[in-house]
Tab-separated table of C-alpha atoms in Angstrom:
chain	number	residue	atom	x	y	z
A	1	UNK	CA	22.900	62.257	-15.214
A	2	UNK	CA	22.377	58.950	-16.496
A	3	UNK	CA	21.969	57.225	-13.263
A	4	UNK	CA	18.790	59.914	-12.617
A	5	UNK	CA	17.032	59.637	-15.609
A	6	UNK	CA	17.096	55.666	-15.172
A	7	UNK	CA	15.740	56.313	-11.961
A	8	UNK	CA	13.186	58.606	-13.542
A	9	UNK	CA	12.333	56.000	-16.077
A	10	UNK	CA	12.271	53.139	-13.226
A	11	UNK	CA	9.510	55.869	-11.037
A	12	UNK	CA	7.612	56.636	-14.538
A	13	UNK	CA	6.967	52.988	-15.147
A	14	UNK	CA	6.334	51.947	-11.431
A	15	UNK	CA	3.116	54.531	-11.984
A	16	UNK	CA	2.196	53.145	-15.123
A	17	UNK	CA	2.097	49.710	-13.343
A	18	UNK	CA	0.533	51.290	-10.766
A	19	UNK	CA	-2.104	52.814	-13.182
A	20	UNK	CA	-2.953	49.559	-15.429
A	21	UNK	CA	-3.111	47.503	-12.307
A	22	UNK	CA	-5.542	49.771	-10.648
A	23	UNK	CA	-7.682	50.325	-14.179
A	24	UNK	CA	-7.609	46.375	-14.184
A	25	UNK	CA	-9.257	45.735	-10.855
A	26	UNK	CA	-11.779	48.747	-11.234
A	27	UNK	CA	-12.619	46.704	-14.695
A	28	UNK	CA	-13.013	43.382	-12.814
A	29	UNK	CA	-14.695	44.997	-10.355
A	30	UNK	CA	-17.462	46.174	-12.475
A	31	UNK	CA	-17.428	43.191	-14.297
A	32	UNK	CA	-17.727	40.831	-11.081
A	33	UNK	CA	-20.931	43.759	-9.959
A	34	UNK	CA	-22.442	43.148	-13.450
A	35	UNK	CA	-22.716	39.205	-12.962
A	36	UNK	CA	-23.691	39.077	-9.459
A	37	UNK	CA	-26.271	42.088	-10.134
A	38	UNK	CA	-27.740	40.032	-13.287
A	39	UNK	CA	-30.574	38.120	-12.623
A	40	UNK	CA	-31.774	40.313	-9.793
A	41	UNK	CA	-31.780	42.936	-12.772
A	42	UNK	CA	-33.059	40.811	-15.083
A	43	UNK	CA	-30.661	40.795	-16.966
A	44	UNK	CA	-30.209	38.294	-19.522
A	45	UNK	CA	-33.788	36.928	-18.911
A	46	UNK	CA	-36.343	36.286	-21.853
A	47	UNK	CA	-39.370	38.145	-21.386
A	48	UNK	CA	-41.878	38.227	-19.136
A	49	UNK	CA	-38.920	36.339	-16.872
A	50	UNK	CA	-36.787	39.692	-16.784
A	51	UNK	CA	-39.473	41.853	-15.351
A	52	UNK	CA	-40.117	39.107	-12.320
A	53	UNK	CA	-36.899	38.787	-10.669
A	54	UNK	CA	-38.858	40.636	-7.210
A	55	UNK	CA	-41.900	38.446	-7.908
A	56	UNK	CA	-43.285	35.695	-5.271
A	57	UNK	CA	-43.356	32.547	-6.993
A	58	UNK	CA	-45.353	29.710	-5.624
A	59	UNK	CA	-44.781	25.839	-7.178
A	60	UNK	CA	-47.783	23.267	-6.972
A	61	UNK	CA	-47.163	19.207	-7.162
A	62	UNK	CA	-49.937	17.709	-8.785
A	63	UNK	CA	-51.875	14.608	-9.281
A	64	UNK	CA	-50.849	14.020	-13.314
A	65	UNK	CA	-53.643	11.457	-14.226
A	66	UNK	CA	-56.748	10.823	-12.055
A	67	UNK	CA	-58.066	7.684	-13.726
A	68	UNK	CA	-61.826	7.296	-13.797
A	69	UNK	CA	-64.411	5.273	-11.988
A	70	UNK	CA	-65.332	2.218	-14.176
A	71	UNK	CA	-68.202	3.086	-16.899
A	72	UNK	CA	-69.913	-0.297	-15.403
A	73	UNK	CA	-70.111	-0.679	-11.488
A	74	UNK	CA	-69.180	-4.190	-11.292
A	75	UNK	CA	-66.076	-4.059	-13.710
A	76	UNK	CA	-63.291	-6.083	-13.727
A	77	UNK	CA	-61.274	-3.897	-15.881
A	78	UNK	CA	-57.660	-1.960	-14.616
A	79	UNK	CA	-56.557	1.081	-14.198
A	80	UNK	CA	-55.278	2.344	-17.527
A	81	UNK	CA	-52.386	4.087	-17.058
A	82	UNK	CA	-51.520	6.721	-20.112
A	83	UNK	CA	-48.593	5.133	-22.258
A	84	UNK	CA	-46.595	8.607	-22.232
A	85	UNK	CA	-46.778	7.944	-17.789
A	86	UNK	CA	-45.879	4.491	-18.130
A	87	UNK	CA	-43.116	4.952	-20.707
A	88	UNK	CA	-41.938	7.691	-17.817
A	89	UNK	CA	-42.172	5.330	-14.954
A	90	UNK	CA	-40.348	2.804	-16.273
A	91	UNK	CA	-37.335	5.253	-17.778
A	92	UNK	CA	-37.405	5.962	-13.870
A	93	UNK	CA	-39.373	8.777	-13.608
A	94	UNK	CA	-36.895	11.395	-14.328
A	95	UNK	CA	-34.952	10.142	-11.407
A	96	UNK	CA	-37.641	11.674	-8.766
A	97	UNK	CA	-37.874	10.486	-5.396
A	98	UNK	CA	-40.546	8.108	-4.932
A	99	UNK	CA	-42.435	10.199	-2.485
A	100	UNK	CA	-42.586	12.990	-5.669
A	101	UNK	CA	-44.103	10.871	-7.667
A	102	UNK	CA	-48.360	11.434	-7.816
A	103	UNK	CA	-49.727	8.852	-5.962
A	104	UNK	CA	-51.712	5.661	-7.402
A	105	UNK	CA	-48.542	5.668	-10.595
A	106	UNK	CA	-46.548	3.275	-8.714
A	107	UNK	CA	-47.230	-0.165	-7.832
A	108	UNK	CA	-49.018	-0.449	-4.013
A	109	UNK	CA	-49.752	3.467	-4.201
A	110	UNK	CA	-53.544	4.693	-4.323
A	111	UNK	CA	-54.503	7.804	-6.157
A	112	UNK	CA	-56.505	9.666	-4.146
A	113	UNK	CA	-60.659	9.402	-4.634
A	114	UNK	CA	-61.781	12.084	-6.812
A	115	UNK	CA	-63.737	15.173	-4.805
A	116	UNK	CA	-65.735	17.641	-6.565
A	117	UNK	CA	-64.119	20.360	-4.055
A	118	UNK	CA	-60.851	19.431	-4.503
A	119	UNK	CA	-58.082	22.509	-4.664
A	120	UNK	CA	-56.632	22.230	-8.619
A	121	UNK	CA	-54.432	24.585	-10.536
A	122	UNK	CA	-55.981	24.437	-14.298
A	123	UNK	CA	-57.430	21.200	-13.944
A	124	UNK	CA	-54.764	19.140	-11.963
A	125	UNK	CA	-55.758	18.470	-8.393
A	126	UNK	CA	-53.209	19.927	-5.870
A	127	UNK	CA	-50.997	17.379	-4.042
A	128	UNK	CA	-49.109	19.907	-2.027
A	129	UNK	CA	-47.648	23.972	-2.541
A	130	UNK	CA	-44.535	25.437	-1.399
A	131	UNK	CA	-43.938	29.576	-1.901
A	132	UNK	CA	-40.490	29.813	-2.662
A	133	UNK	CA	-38.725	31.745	0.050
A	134	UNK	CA	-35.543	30.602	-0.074
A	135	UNK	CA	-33.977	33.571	-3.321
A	136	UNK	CA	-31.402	31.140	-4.883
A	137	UNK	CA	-34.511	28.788	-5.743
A	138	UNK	CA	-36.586	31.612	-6.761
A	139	UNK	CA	-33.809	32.900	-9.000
A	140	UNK	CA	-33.191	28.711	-10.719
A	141	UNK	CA	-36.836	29.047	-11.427
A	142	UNK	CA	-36.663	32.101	-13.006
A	143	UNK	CA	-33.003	30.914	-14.767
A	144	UNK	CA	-34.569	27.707	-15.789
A	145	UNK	CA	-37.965	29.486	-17.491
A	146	UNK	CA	-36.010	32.679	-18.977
A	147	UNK	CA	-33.814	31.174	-21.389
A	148	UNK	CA	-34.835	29.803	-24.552
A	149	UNK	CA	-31.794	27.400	-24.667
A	150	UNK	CA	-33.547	25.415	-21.893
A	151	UNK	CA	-36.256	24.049	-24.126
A	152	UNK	CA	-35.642	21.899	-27.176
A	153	UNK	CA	-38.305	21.101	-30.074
A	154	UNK	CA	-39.183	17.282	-29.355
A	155	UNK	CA	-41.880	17.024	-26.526
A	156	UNK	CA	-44.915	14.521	-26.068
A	157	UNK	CA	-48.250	16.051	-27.659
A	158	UNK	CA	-50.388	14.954	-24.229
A	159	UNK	CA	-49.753	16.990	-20.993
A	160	UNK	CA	-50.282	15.258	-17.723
A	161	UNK	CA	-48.276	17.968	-15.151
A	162	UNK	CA	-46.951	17.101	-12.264
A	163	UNK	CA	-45.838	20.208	-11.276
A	164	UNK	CA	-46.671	23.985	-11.873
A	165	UNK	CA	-45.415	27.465	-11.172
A	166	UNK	CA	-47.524	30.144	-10.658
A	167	UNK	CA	-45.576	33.515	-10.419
A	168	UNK	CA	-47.298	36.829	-9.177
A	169	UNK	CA	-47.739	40.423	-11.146
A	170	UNK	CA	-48.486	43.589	-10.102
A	171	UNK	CA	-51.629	45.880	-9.856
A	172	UNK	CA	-53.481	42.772	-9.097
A	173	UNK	CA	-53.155	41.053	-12.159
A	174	UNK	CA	-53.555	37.403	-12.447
A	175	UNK	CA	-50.564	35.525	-11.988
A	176	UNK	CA	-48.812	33.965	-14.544
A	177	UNK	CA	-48.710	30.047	-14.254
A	178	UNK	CA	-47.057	27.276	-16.240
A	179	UNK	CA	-47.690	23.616	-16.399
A	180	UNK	CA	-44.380	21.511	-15.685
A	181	UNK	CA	-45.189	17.617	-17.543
A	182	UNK	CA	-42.056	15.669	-17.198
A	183	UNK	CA	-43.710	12.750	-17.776
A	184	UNK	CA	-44.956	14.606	-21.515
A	185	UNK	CA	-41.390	16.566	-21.534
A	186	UNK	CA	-43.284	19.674	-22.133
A	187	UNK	CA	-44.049	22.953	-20.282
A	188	UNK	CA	-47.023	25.111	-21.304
A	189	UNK	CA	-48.225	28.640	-20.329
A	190	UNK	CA	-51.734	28.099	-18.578
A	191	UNK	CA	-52.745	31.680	-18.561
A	192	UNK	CA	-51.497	34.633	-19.954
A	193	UNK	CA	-48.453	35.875	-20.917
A	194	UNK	CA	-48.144	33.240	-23.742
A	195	UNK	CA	-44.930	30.894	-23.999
A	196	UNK	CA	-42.063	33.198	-25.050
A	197	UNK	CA	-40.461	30.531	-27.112
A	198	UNK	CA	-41.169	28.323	-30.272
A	199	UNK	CA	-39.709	25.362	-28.327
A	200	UNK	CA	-41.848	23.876	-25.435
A	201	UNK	CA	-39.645	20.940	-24.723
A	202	UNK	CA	-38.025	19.740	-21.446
A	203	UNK	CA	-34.243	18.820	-22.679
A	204	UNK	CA	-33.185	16.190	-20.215
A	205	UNK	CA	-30.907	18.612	-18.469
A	206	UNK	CA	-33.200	21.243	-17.957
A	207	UNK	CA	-35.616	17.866	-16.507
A	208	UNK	CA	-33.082	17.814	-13.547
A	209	UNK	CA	-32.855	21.387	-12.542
A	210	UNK	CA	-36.774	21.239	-12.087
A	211	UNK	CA	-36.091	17.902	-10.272
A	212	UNK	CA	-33.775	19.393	-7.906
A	213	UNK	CA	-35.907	22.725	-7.544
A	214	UNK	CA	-38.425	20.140	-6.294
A	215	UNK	CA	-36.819	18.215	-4.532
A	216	UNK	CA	-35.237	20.958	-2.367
A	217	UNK	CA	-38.557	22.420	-2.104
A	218	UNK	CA	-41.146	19.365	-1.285
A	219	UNK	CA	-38.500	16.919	0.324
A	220	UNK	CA	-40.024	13.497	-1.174
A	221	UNK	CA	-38.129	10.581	0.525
């Protein structure tokens, strides 16, 4: 008698093993779906970010500062570069590759001559676009502009962009683009929806994330 109900007892906790350890992996299970199914849900994501997890996104580099034909034609004077671009440059640029960098900032580069038919996005002349294809950069964009935590208070009051993101909606609605200025540490909605956040400053982490979204997109050596 005694030897079968230890036996009992030894089958009667074997199932309840059996039990927790299958409730356990179901639980991981769904846990490990829930993380991996996040972002492509939109999950987690400020707003408008949540609802564009499907949407193309398309990132410009642009020409931050175009300086200005002399006032007289015979003029002796430099090209004045911004302090906020200079101060940038010489912190090294947010560690971008040279070959990022908008032309004519940079000591034997030449900014290219100002054209009245030039492509720009919101005022910046277009250096180059990429559409972003590849779906774990479309999803760091996306990661990088839907959380507030991203953006800190302190930011430069100009905005020279050298990059922006223009990411599409539906029913043929204008797209909603942002200016990137690392050179400003700022980013700023350039059309509508408006800036989800109180803060509009680049921390310097969030700085390279967008370098290496960049980079990975444009090459620049």
């Amino acid at each position: 008698m005694r030897g079968g109900a230890a036996g009992a007892r030894v089958k009667g906790s074997f199932k309840l093993m059996r039990f927790f350890s299958s409730a356990s992996l179901a639980a991981l299970a769904l846990a490990s779906a829930a993380t991996s199914g996040c972002l492509s849900s939109g999950g987690g994501l400020a707003q408008p970010f949540g609802s564009m997890t499907v949407a193309p996104i398309t990132i410009f580099r642009l020409q931050n500062f175009e300086p200005q034909p002399p006032q007289q034609p015979n003029s002796s004077l430099g090209i004045q570069i911004p302090p906020q671009i200079q101060q940038w440059i010489d912190a090294g640029a947010h560690m971008l590759p040279a070959g990022l960098i908008p032309p004519g900032l940079l000591p034997g580069s030449v900014a290219p001559a100002a054209q009245g038919n030039a492509q720009r996005f919101h005022g910046f002349r277009v250096l180059g676009w990429m559409a972003l294809n590849d779906p774990k950069q479309h999803d760091e964009v996306l990661d990088i502009l839907g959380h507030e935590q991203n953006f800190v208070p302190q930011h430069g009051s100009c905005m020279f962009a050298e990059f922006g993101v223009s990411i599409a909606e539906p029913n043929g609605q204008p797209p909603a683009d942002y200016l990137i200025s690392l050179s400003c540490t700022q980013v700023q909605a350039a059309s509508s929806p408006p800036w989800p956040y109180p803060e509009a400053g680049i921390s310097s982490e969030t700085a390279k994330r967008i370098v290496v979204v960049v980079q990975r997109a444009f090459g620049g050596g």
